[in-house]
Amino acid sequence: ATIRNNIFTRGIDLFKSSGSNTLENNIFYGSYLRNCGSCTFNNNISFGGSNDSLPLIYTGSNNLIGQDPLFENAPLSYTPGLERNYNWNLKSTSPAKGTGKDSKDMGIYGGSNPATVSGNADIPIVVEFDVENTIVPAGGKVKVKIISTKPE
C-alpha cells in the first residue's frame, strides 16, 4: 500500500503484519513509529516523537528528521479529540513546503487531493481504522475495518 499526505499525531502501529508499505509526503508530529517491517519512507517529516529516526531504522530517502513542520496553529501537546480546532496549514517558512514527492507539500494540503481550507478533503474522512487480524499466513487476506464520514 502507498500511504501519502497525512498528519500522524499519535503512535503508529497499524503496519505490524500488513506486508510492504510505502509512506510518502506524511508528517509525523509528536507520534512514534514501530513494527513497520517492510516499510519505505520517502519525503516525510518527523518531529517531537519518541522515535525521530526514520532513515536509521527504515529504508527510504529525502526524509526530514527532527524538524518542526511549522503549522499555523497546532501545538505539539494538545488535547486529543480537539484536532479540528487547530490550524494544520503549513507556514510559508515550513520545511515541509514544496519538499514532498514531485515538489508537493507534505501533509494534508499537498498531493493530488489536498484538503480544502475548511480542513476537510473532498474525499471520505477516515475516523476509525482497525486491522482485525494482525497475523496473516502467506497468501492470506488482511481483514480491515474502516469507518468514514463524508466531508462537511
PDB file of C-alpha atoms in Angstrom:
ATOM      1  CA  ALA A   1       0.000   0.000   0.000  1.00  0.00           C
ATOM      2  CA  THR A   2       1.042   3.595  -0.510  1.00  0.00           C
ATOM      3  CA  ILE A   3       0.115   5.940   2.321  1.00  0.00           C
ATOM      4  CA  ARG A   4       0.580   9.598   1.469  1.00  0.00           C
ATOM      5  CA  ASN A   5      -0.214  13.135   2.557  1.00  0.00           C
ATOM      6  CA  ASN A   6      -1.326  12.535   6.138  1.00  0.00           C
ATOM      7  CA  ILE A   7      -0.594  14.032   9.510  1.00  0.00           C
ATOM      8  CA  PHE A   8       0.024  11.377  12.165  1.00  0.00           C
ATOM      9  CA  THR A   9      -0.312  12.708  15.701  1.00  0.00           C
ATOM     10  CA  ARG A  10      -0.272   9.518  17.759  1.00  0.00           C
ATOM     11  CA  GLY A  11       1.570   6.208  17.881  1.00  0.00           C
ATOM     12  CA  ILE A  12       1.657   4.318  14.600  1.00  0.00           C
ATOM     13  CA  ASP A  13       1.473   0.530  14.874  1.00  0.00           C
ATOM     14  CA  LEU A  14      -1.060  -0.426  12.205  1.00  0.00           C
ATOM     15  CA  PHE A  15       1.504  -1.720   9.722  1.00  0.00           C
ATOM     16  CA  LYS A  16       2.547  -4.565  12.011  1.00  0.00           C
ATOM     17  CA  SER A  17       1.884  -7.515   9.683  1.00  0.00           C
ATOM     18  CA  SER A  18       0.438  -5.905   6.613  1.00  0.00           C
ATOM     19  CA  GLY A  19       3.308  -6.505   4.195  1.00  0.00           C
ATOM     20  CA  SER A  20       5.136  -3.901   2.171  1.00  0.00           C
ATOM     21  CA  ASN A  21       4.092  -0.265   2.555  1.00  0.00           C
ATOM     22  CA  THR A  22       5.412   2.979   1.120  1.00  0.00           C
ATOM     23  CA  LEU A  23       4.810   6.149   3.115  1.00  0.00           C
ATOM     24  CA  GLU A  24       5.392   9.460   1.378  1.00  0.00           C
ATOM     25  CA  ASN A  25       4.661  13.142   1.984  1.00  0.00           C
ATOM     26  CA  ASN A  26       3.438  12.459   5.536  1.00  0.00           C
ATOM     27  CA  ILE A  27       4.014  14.473   8.674  1.00  0.00           C
ATOM     28  CA  PHE A  28       4.699  12.554  11.896  1.00  0.00           C
ATOM     29  CA  TYR A  29       4.005  15.161  14.597  1.00  0.00           C
ATOM     30  CA  GLY A  30       4.509  14.048  18.164  1.00  0.00           C
ATOM     31  CA  SER A  31       3.951  10.478  17.037  1.00  0.00           C
ATOM     32  CA  TYR A  32       6.155   7.423  17.121  1.00  0.00           C
ATOM     33  CA  LEU A  33       6.653   4.561  14.712  1.00  0.00           C
ATOM     34  CA  ARG A  34       7.144   0.886  15.314  1.00  0.00           C
ATOM     35  CA  ASN A  35       6.635  -2.547  13.779  1.00  0.00           C
ATOM     36  CA  CYS A  36       6.687  -1.496  10.151  1.00  0.00           C
ATOM     37  CA  GLY A  37       8.764  -4.402   8.921  1.00  0.00           C
ATOM     38  CA  SER A  38       8.706  -3.802   5.163  1.00  0.00           C
ATOM     39  CA  CYS A  39       8.101  -0.062   5.031  1.00  0.00           C
ATOM     40  CA  THR A  40       9.800   2.504   2.845  1.00  0.00           C
ATOM     41  CA  PHE A  41       9.637   6.150   3.911  1.00  0.00           C
ATOM     42  CA  ASN A  42      10.184   8.820   1.253  1.00  0.00           C
ATOM     43  CA  ASN A  43       9.753  12.586   1.617  1.00  0.00           C
ATOM     44  CA  ASN A  44       8.301  12.580   5.143  1.00  0.00           C
ATOM     45  CA  ILE A  45       8.962  14.848   8.089  1.00  0.00           C
ATOM     46  CA  SER A  46       9.024  13.761  11.734  1.00  0.00           C
ATOM     47  CA  PHE A  47       9.110  15.949  14.831  1.00  0.00           C
ATOM     48  CA  GLY A  48       8.528  15.652  18.556  1.00  0.00           C
ATOM     49  CA  GLY A  49       8.005  11.917  18.719  1.00  0.00           C
ATOM     50  CA  SER A  50       9.858   9.365  20.763  1.00  0.00           C
ATOM     51  CA  ASN A  51      11.369   7.958  17.560  1.00  0.00           C
ATOM     52  CA  ASP A  52      12.537  10.692  15.170  1.00  0.00           C
ATOM     53  CA  SER A  53      14.810   8.379  13.204  1.00  0.00           C
ATOM     54  CA  LEU A  54      13.112   7.153  10.031  1.00  0.00           C
ATOM     55  CA  PRO A  55      16.298   6.701   7.952  1.00  0.00           C
ATOM     56  CA  LEU A  56      18.092   4.822  10.731  1.00  0.00           C
ATOM     57  CA  ILE A  57      15.539   2.054  11.119  1.00  0.00           C
ATOM     58  CA  TYR A  58      13.613   2.099   7.843  1.00  0.00           C
ATOM     59  CA  THR A  59      14.564   2.359   4.187  1.00  0.00           C
ATOM     60  CA  GLY A  60      13.820   5.410   2.096  1.00  0.00           C
ATOM     61  CA  SER A  61      15.119   8.838   1.234  1.00  0.00           C
ATOM     62  CA  ASN A  62      14.536  12.593   1.451  1.00  0.00           C
ATOM     63  CA  ASN A  63      13.063  12.454   4.960  1.00  0.00           C
ATOM     64  CA  LEU A  64      13.367  15.441   7.292  1.00  0.00           C
ATOM     65  CA  ILE A  65      14.058  14.156  10.779  1.00  0.00           C
ATOM     66  CA  GLY A  66      13.532  16.165  13.963  1.00  0.00           C
ATOM     67  CA  GLN A  67      12.397  19.281  12.071  1.00  0.00           C
ATOM     68  CA  ASP A  68       9.319  21.195  13.178  1.00  0.00           C
ATOM     69  CA  PRO A  69       6.862  21.300  10.250  1.00  0.00           C
ATOM     70  CA  LEU A  70       5.727  24.757  11.449  1.00  0.00           C
ATOM     71  CA  PHE A  71       1.937  24.537  11.408  1.00  0.00           C
ATOM     72  CA  GLU A  72      -0.029  27.785  11.649  1.00  0.00           C
ATOM     73  CA  ASN A  73      -1.586  26.780  14.997  1.00  0.00           C
ATOM     74  CA  ALA A  74      -1.167  23.197  16.151  1.00  0.00           C
ATOM     75  CA  PRO A  75       0.683  22.761  19.442  1.00  0.00           C
ATOM     76  CA  LEU A  76       2.799  19.662  19.880  1.00  0.00           C
ATOM     77  CA  SER A  77       0.999  18.989  23.171  1.00  0.00           C
ATOM     78  CA  TYR A  78      -2.729  19.169  22.535  1.00  0.00           C
ATOM     79  CA  THR A  79      -5.898  17.566  23.756  1.00  0.00           C
ATOM     80  CA  PRO A  80      -6.766  14.515  21.599  1.00  0.00           C
ATOM     81  CA  GLY A  81     -10.175  14.909  20.022  1.00  0.00           C
ATOM     82  CA  LEU A  82      -9.758  18.659  19.539  1.00  0.00           C
ATOM     83  CA  GLU A  83      -7.600  18.377  16.409  1.00  0.00           C
ATOM     84  CA  ARG A  84     -10.262  20.168  14.342  1.00  0.00           C
ATOM     85  CA  ASN A  85      -9.818  23.284  16.494  1.00  0.00           C
ATOM     86  CA  TYR A  86      -6.267  23.804  15.241  1.00  0.00           C
ATOM     87  CA  ASN A  87      -4.910  25.204  12.001  1.00  0.00           C
ATOM     88  CA  TRP A  88      -2.882  22.457  10.321  1.00  0.00           C
ATOM     89  CA  ASN A  89      -1.848  24.688   7.394  1.00  0.00           C
ATOM     90  CA  LEU A  90       1.894  24.960   6.935  1.00  0.00           C
ATOM     91  CA  LYS A  91       3.514  28.347   7.482  1.00  0.00           C
ATOM     92  CA  SER A  92       5.251  29.790   4.432  1.00  0.00           C
ATOM     93  CA  THR A  93       8.607  29.071   6.130  1.00  0.00           C
ATOM     94  CA  SER A  94       7.794  25.411   6.806  1.00  0.00           C
ATOM     95  CA  PRO A  95      10.449  22.863   5.791  1.00  0.00           C
ATOM     96  CA  ALA A  96       7.520  20.676   4.620  1.00  0.00           C
ATOM     97  CA  LYS A  97       6.505  23.231   1.929  1.00  0.00           C
ATOM     98  CA  GLY A  98       7.423  22.016  -1.543  1.00  0.00           C
ATOM     99  CA  THR A  99       9.734  19.267  -0.272  1.00  0.00           C
ATOM    100  CA  GLY A 100       7.404  16.301  -0.764  1.00  0.00           C
ATOM    101  CA  LYS A 101       7.406  13.987  -3.752  1.00  0.00           C
ATOM    102  CA  ASP A 102       7.157  15.914  -7.043  1.00  0.00           C
ATOM    103  CA  SER A 103       7.856  19.135  -5.078  1.00  0.00           C
ATOM    104  CA  LYS A 104       4.412  18.970  -3.431  1.00  0.00           C
ATOM    105  CA  ASP A 105       3.765  19.990   0.159  1.00  0.00           C
ATOM    106  CA  MET A 106       3.900  17.294   2.807  1.00  0.00           C
ATOM    107  CA  GLY A 107       0.781  16.690   4.881  1.00  0.00           C
ATOM    108  CA  ILE A 108      -2.909  17.041   4.128  1.00  0.00           C
ATOM    109  CA  TYR A 109      -2.653  20.183   1.990  1.00  0.00           C
ATOM    110  CA  GLY A 110      -0.351  18.626  -0.619  1.00  0.00           C
ATOM    111  CA  GLY A 111      -0.701  15.828  -3.140  1.00  0.00           C
ATOM    112  CA  SER A 112      -3.363  15.181  -5.754  1.00  0.00           C
ATOM    113  CA  ASN A 113      -6.347  15.562  -3.350  1.00  0.00           C
ATOM    114  CA  PRO A 114      -5.364  18.317  -0.937  1.00  0.00           C
ATOM    115  CA  ALA A 115      -7.645  19.199   1.951  1.00  0.00           C
ATOM    116  CA  THR A 116      -9.714  22.319   1.493  1.00  0.00           C
ATOM    117  CA  VAL A 117      -9.356  25.455   3.585  1.00  0.00           C
ATOM    118  CA  SER A 118     -12.089  24.092   5.860  1.00  0.00           C
ATOM    119  CA  GLY A 119      -9.669  21.294   6.712  1.00  0.00           C
ATOM    120  CA  ASN A 120     -11.663  18.560   5.016  1.00  0.00           C
ATOM    121  CA  ALA A 121     -10.554  16.914   1.805  1.00  0.00           C
ATOM    122  CA  ASP A 122     -13.171  16.215  -0.847  1.00  0.00           C
ATOM    123  CA  ILE A 123     -12.830  12.520  -0.042  1.00  0.00           C
ATOM    124  CA  PRO A 124     -14.212  10.411   2.830  1.00  0.00           C
ATOM    125  CA  ILE A 125     -12.711  11.207   6.224  1.00  0.00           C
ATOM    126  CA  VAL A 126     -11.437   8.085   7.983  1.00  0.00           C
ATOM    127  CA  VAL A 127     -12.492   8.179  11.634  1.00  0.00           C
ATOM    128  CA  GLU A 128     -11.579   4.601  12.558  1.00  0.00           C
ATOM    129  CA  PHE A 129      -9.102   2.136  11.046  1.00  0.00           C
ATOM    130  CA  ASP A 130      -8.624  -1.307  12.598  1.00  0.00           C
ATOM    131  CA  VAL A 131      -6.627  -4.277  11.348  1.00  0.00           C
ATOM    132  CA  GLU A 132      -8.696  -7.188  12.633  1.00  0.00           C
ATOM    133  CA  ASN A 133      -6.153  -9.968  12.080  1.00  0.00           C
ATOM    134  CA  THR A 134      -2.602  -8.935  12.888  1.00  0.00           C
ATOM    135  CA  ILE A 135      -1.099 -12.274  11.877  1.00  0.00           C
ATOM    136  CA  VAL A 136      -1.735 -13.308   8.287  1.00  0.00           C
ATOM    137  CA  PRO A 137      -0.386 -16.500   6.698  1.00  0.00           C
ATOM    138  CA  ALA A 138       1.300 -16.372   3.307  1.00  0.00           C
ATOM    139  CA  GLY A 139      -1.411 -15.965   0.697  1.00  0.00           C
ATOM    140  CA  GLY A 140      -3.932 -14.974   3.380  1.00  0.00           C
ATOM    141  CA  LYS A 141      -6.053 -11.856   3.483  1.00  0.00           C
ATOM    142  CA  VAL A 142      -5.738  -8.901   5.815  1.00  0.00           C
ATOM    143  CA  LYS A 143      -9.092  -8.040   7.399  1.00  0.00           C
ATOM    144  CA  VAL A 144      -9.505  -4.307   7.787  1.00  0.00           C
ATOM    145  CA  LYS A 145     -12.394  -2.364   9.303  1.00  0.00           C
ATOM    146  CA  ILE A 146     -12.666   1.247   8.156  1.00  0.00           C
ATOM    147  CA  ILE A 147     -15.312   3.705   9.298  1.00  0.00           C
ATOM    148  CA  SER A 148     -15.532   7.014   7.495  1.00  0.00           C
ATOM    149  CA  THR A 149     -17.758  10.059   7.187  1.00  0.00           C
ATOM    150  CA  LYS A 150     -18.367  12.419   4.334  1.00  0.00           C
ATOM    151  CA  PRO A 151     -16.782  15.888   4.401  1.00  0.00           C
ATOM    152  CA  GLU A 152     -18.856  18.681   5.919  1.00  0.00           C
TER     153      GLU A 152
END
